[in-house]
Amino acid sequence: MRADATRNLERVLSTGARMLADDPSATIAAIAAEAGVDRRTVYRRFASREDLMAAVYGARYDAVEAAIEAARLREAPVAVALHRYVEGIIAVNRKWPVETSLMLREVTILERRRGLIDEVDAFLRRATDEGLLRSDLPRGWVATVLPPLMEHAAENLSELSPAQAADVVVDTLLRGVGAPQAR
């Protein structure tokens, strides 16, 4: 694909993600106009709105996979890997703010998601085994509370960089929200 075509596709997909998050009924024509490309360009690439949405979901998962890979969950020290992972996912959530419940209807996304969940779960077990996370919590608890923390940080801490928002999330995860107790 030519460089300009690649840039146009990226613009259409990221604009589509943002617009569909704001208005799930956004049209291809509106997305094309906002992305600064001719709607015929978008229709040549995507036969339907559903095809465009599937491509947006695929691009989001490409970004999630890249964030997980960059975090080096298997080999980096667990505290470093946790922060990298959280920072990367916050950045993905900001760039690709799609409604995940709709996204999970896509069969290919469900398959990819399972692999990512398994990788993160293995990392969280490693973090527990190495003492970063508590071992007395119910099984799967951290995996349940971490995604909403990252999502809320992406949406509600927009004045912070992804790294700064990750500081807040990791601190909240590791230390909670209660006031420190006097000793």
mmCIF file with all atom_site columns, N, CA and C in Angstrom, residues 152-180:
data_model
loop_
_atom_site.group_PDB
_atom_site.id
_atom_site.type_symbol
_atom_site.label_atom_id
_atom_site.label_alt_id
_atom_site.label_comp_id
_atom_site.label_asym_id
_atom_site.label_entity_id
_atom_site.label_seq_id
_atom_site.pdbx_PDB_ins_code
_atom_site.Cartn_x
_atom_site.Cartn_y
_atom_site.Cartn_z
_atom_site.occupancy
_atom_site.B_iso_or_equiv
_atom_site.pdbx_formal_charge
_atom_site.auth_seq_id
_atom_site.auth_comp_id
_atom_site.auth_asym_id
_atom_site.auth_atom_id
_atom_site.pdbx_PDB_model_num
ATOM 1  N N  . HIS A 1 152 ? -11.245 3.974  32.738 1.00 0.00 ? 152 HIS A N  1
ATOM 2  C CA . HIS A 1 152 ? -11.617 5.232  33.394 1.00 0.00 ? 152 HIS A CA 1
ATOM 3  C C  . HIS A 1 152 ? -10.466 6.236  33.351 1.00 0.00 ? 152 HIS A C  1
ATOM 4  N N  . ALA A 1 153 ? -9.253  5.763  33.510 1.00 0.00 ? 153 ALA A N  1
ATOM 5  C CA . ALA A 1 153 ? -8.105  6.663  33.428 1.00 0.00 ? 153 ALA A CA 1
ATOM 6  C C  . ALA A 1 153 ? -7.986  7.255  32.026 1.00 0.00 ? 153 ALA A C  1
ATOM 7  N N  . ALA A 1 154 ? -8.189  6.435  31.009 1.00 0.00 ? 154 ALA A N  1
ATOM 8  C CA . ALA A 1 154 ? -8.111  6.926  29.633 1.00 0.00 ? 154 ALA A CA 1
ATOM 9  C C  . ALA A 1 154 ? -9.163  7.994  29.371 1.00 0.00 ? 154 ALA A C  1
ATOM 10 N N  . GLU A 1 155 ? -10.353 7.781  29.888 1.00 0.00 ? 155 GLU A N  1
ATOM 11 C CA . GLU A 1 155 ? -11.467 8.693  29.630 1.00 0.00 ? 155 GLU A CA 1
ATOM 12 C C  . GLU A 1 155 ? -11.478 9.911  30.553 1.00 0.00 ? 155 GLU A C  1
ATOM 13 N N  . ASN A 1 156 ? -11.150 9.716  31.812 1.00 0.00 ? 156 ASN A N  1
ATOM 14 C CA . ASN A 1 156 ? -11.370 10.768 32.803 1.00 0.00 ? 156 ASN A CA 1
ATOM 15 C C  . ASN A 1 156 ? -10.119 11.496 33.276 1.00 0.00 ? 156 ASN A C  1
ATOM 16 N N  . LEU A 1 157 ? -8.959  11.029 32.867 1.00 0.00 ? 157 LEU A N  1
ATOM 17 C CA . LEU A 1 157 ? -7.711  11.703 33.237 1.00 0.00 ? 157 LEU A CA 1
ATOM 18 C C  . LEU A 1 157 ? -7.024  12.225 31.977 1.00 0.00 ? 157 LEU A C  1
ATOM 19 N N  . SER A 1 158 ? -7.808  12.823 31.101 1.00 0.00 ? 158 SER A N  1
ATOM 20 C CA . SER A 1 158 ? -7.290  13.254 29.798 1.00 0.00 ? 158 SER A CA 1
ATOM 21 C C  . SER A 1 158 ? -6.231  14.339 29.922 1.00 0.00 ? 158 SER A C  1
ATOM 22 N N  . GLU A 1 159 ? -6.193  15.040 31.054 1.00 0.00 ? 159 GLU A N  1
ATOM 23 C CA . GLU A 1 159 ? -5.167  16.061 31.238 1.00 0.00 ? 159 GLU A CA 1
ATOM 24 C C  . GLU A 1 159 ? -3.800  15.455 31.536 1.00 0.00 ? 159 GLU A C  1
ATOM 25 N N  . LEU A 1 160 ? -3.779  14.166 31.839 1.00 0.00 ? 160 LEU A N  1
ATOM 26 C CA . LEU A 1 160 ? -2.528  13.465 32.127 1.00 0.00 ? 160 LEU A CA 1
ATOM 27 C C  . LEU A 1 160 ? -2.061  12.704 30.895 1.00 0.00 ? 160 LEU A C  1
ATOM 28 N N  . SER A 1 161 ? -0.762  12.598 30.728 1.00 0.00 ? 161 SER A N  1
ATOM 29 C CA . SER A 1 161 ? -0.210  11.754 29.663 1.00 0.00 ? 161 SER A CA 1
ATOM 30 C C  . SER A 1 161 ? -0.535  10.303 29.993 1.00 0.00 ? 161 SER A C  1
ATOM 31 N N  . PRO A 1 162 ? -0.437  9.399  29.016 1.00 0.00 ? 162 PRO A N  1
ATOM 32 C CA . PRO A 1 162 ? -0.657  7.980  29.341 1.00 0.00 ? 162 PRO A CA 1
ATOM 33 C C  . PRO A 1 162 ? 0.258   7.480  30.464 1.00 0.00 ? 162 PRO A C  1
ATOM 34 N N  . ALA A 1 163 ? 1.510   7.956  30.499 1.00 0.00 ? 163 ALA A N  1
ATOM 35 C CA . ALA A 1 163 ? 2.431   7.529  31.558 1.00 0.00 ? 163 ALA A CA 1
ATOM 36 C C  . ALA A 1 163 ? 1.966   8.032  32.924 1.00 0.00 ? 163 ALA A C  1
ATOM 37 N N  . GLN A 1 164 ? 1.528   9.287  32.978 1.00 0.00 ? 164 GLN A N  1
ATOM 38 C CA . GLN A 1 164 ? 1.042   9.836  34.246 1.00 0.00 ? 164 GLN A CA 1
ATOM 39 C C  . GLN A 1 164 ? -0.251  9.148  34.691 1.00 0.00 ? 164 GLN A C  1
ATOM 40 N N  . ALA A 1 165 ? -1.138  8.893  33.741 1.00 0.00 ? 165 ALA A N  1
ATOM 41 C CA . ALA A 1 165 ? -2.373  8.183  34.075 1.00 0.00 ? 165 ALA A CA 1
ATOM 42 C C  . ALA A 1 165 ? -2.055  6.767  34.549 1.00 0.00 ? 165 ALA A C  1
ATOM 43 N N  . ALA A 1 166 ? -1.041  6.142  33.946 1.00 0.00 ? 166 ALA A N  1
ATOM 44 C CA . ALA A 1 166 ? -0.624  4.804  34.381 1.00 0.00 ? 166 ALA A CA 1
ATOM 45 C C  . ALA A 1 166 ? -0.106  4.843  35.813 1.00 0.00 ? 166 ALA A C  1
ATOM 46 N N  . ASP A 1 167 ? 0.597   5.920  36.181 1.00 0.00 ? 167 ASP A N  1
ATOM 47 C CA . ASP A 1 167 ? 1.049   6.063  37.575 1.00 0.00 ? 167 ASP A CA 1
ATOM 48 C C  . ASP A 1 167 ? -0.145  5.993  38.526 1.00 0.00 ? 167 ASP A C  1
ATOM 49 N N  . VAL A 1 168 ? -1.214  6.698  38.178 1.00 0.00 ? 168 VAL A N  1
ATOM 50 C CA . VAL A 1 168 ? -2.416  6.727  39.025 1.00 0.00 ? 168 VAL A CA 1
ATOM 51 C C  . VAL A 1 168 ? -3.040  5.335  39.107 1.00 0.00 ? 168 VAL A C  1
ATOM 52 N N  . VAL A 1 169 ? -3.175  4.675  37.956 1.00 0.00 ? 169 VAL A N  1
ATOM 53 C CA . VAL A 1 169 ? -3.800  3.350  37.924 1.00 0.00 ? 169 VAL A CA 1
ATOM 54 C C  . VAL A 1 169 ? -2.968  2.335  38.711 1.00 0.00 ? 169 VAL A C  1
ATOM 55 N N  . VAL A 1 170 ? -1.674  2.302  38.470 1.00 0.00 ? 170 VAL A N  1
ATOM 56 C CA . VAL A 1 170 ? -0.820  1.325  39.152 1.00 0.00 ? 170 VAL A CA 1
ATOM 57 C C  . VAL A 1 170 ? -0.808  1.590  40.655 1.00 0.00 ? 170 VAL A C  1
ATOM 58 N N  . ASP A 1 171 ? -0.722  2.854  41.041 1.00 0.00 ? 171 ASP A N  1
ATOM 59 C CA . ASP A 1 171 ? -0.752  3.180  42.469 1.00 0.00 ? 171 ASP A CA 1
ATOM 60 C C  . ASP A 1 171 ? -2.078  2.751  43.095 1.00 0.00 ? 171 ASP A C  1
ATOM 61 N N  . THR A 1 172 ? -3.179  3.014  42.390 1.00 0.00 ? 172 THR A N  1
ATOM 62 C CA . THR A 1 172 ? -4.494  2.604  42.887 1.00 0.00 ? 172 THR A CA 1
ATOM 63 C C  . THR A 1 172 ? -4.570  1.086  42.995 1.00 0.00 ? 172 THR A C  1
ATOM 64 N N  . LEU A 1 173 ? -4.089  0.390  41.990 1.00 0.00 ? 173 LEU A N  1
ATOM 65 C CA . LEU A 1 173 ? -4.123  -1.072 42.008 1.00 0.00 ? 173 LEU A CA 1
ATOM 66 C C  . LEU A 1 173 ? -3.287  -1.633 43.158 1.00 0.00 ? 173 LEU A C  1
ATOM 67 N N  . LEU A 1 174 ? -2.101  -1.101 43.348 1.00 0.00 ? 174 LEU A N  1
ATOM 68 C CA . LEU A 1 174 ? -1.188  -1.672 44.337 1.00 0.00 ? 174 LEU A CA 1
ATOM 69 C C  . LEU A 1 174 ? -1.427  -1.185 45.762 1.00 0.00 ? 174 LEU A C  1
ATOM 70 N N  . ARG A 1 175 ? -1.967  0.027  45.905 1.00 0.00 ? 175 ARG A N  1
ATOM 71 C CA . ARG A 1 175 ? -2.118  0.595  47.231 1.00 0.00 ? 175 ARG A CA 1
ATOM 72 C C  . ARG A 1 175 ? -3.540  0.913  47.623 1.00 0.00 ? 175 ARG A C  1
ATOM 73 N N  . GLY A 1 176 ? -4.470  0.825  46.681 1.00 0.00 ? 176 GLY A N  1
ATOM 74 C CA . GLY A 1 176 ? -5.873  1.089  46.976 1.00 0.00 ? 176 GLY A CA 1
ATOM 75 C C  . GLY A 1 176 ? -6.170  2.578  47.047 1.00 0.00 ? 176 GLY A C  1
ATOM 76 N N  . VAL A 1 177 ? -7.336  2.895  47.555 1.00 0.00 ? 177 VAL A N  1
ATOM 77 C CA . VAL A 1 177 ? -7.761  4.293  47.641 1.00 0.00 ? 177 VAL A CA 1
ATOM 78 C C  . VAL A 1 177 ? -7.937  4.760  49.077 1.00 0.00 ? 177 VAL A C  1
ATOM 79 N N  . GLY A 1 178 ? -7.689  3.899  50.019 1.00 0.00 ? 178 GLY A N  1
ATOM 80 C CA . GLY A 1 178 ? -7.832  4.286  51.425 1.00 0.00 ? 178 GLY A CA 1
ATOM 81 C C  . GLY A 1 178 ? -6.666  5.170  51.860 1.00 0.00 ? 178 GLY A C  1
ATOM 82 N N  . ALA A 1 179 ? -6.936  5.994  52.842 1.00 0.00 ? 179 ALA A N  1
ATOM 83 C CA . ALA A 1 179 ? -5.864  6.848  53.404 1.00 0.00 ? 179 ALA A CA 1
ATOM 84 C C  . ALA A 1 179 ? -4.850  5.970  54.122 1.00 0.00 ? 179 ALA A C  1
ATOM 85 N N  . PRO A 1 180 ? -3.576  6.320  54.007 1.00 0.00 ? 180 PRO A N  1
ATOM 86 C CA . PRO A 1 180 ? -2.557  5.538  54.727 1.00 0.00 ? 180 PRO A CA 1
ATOM 87 C C  . PRO A 1 180 ? -2.854  5.553  56.237 1.00 0.00 ? 180 PRO A C  1
#
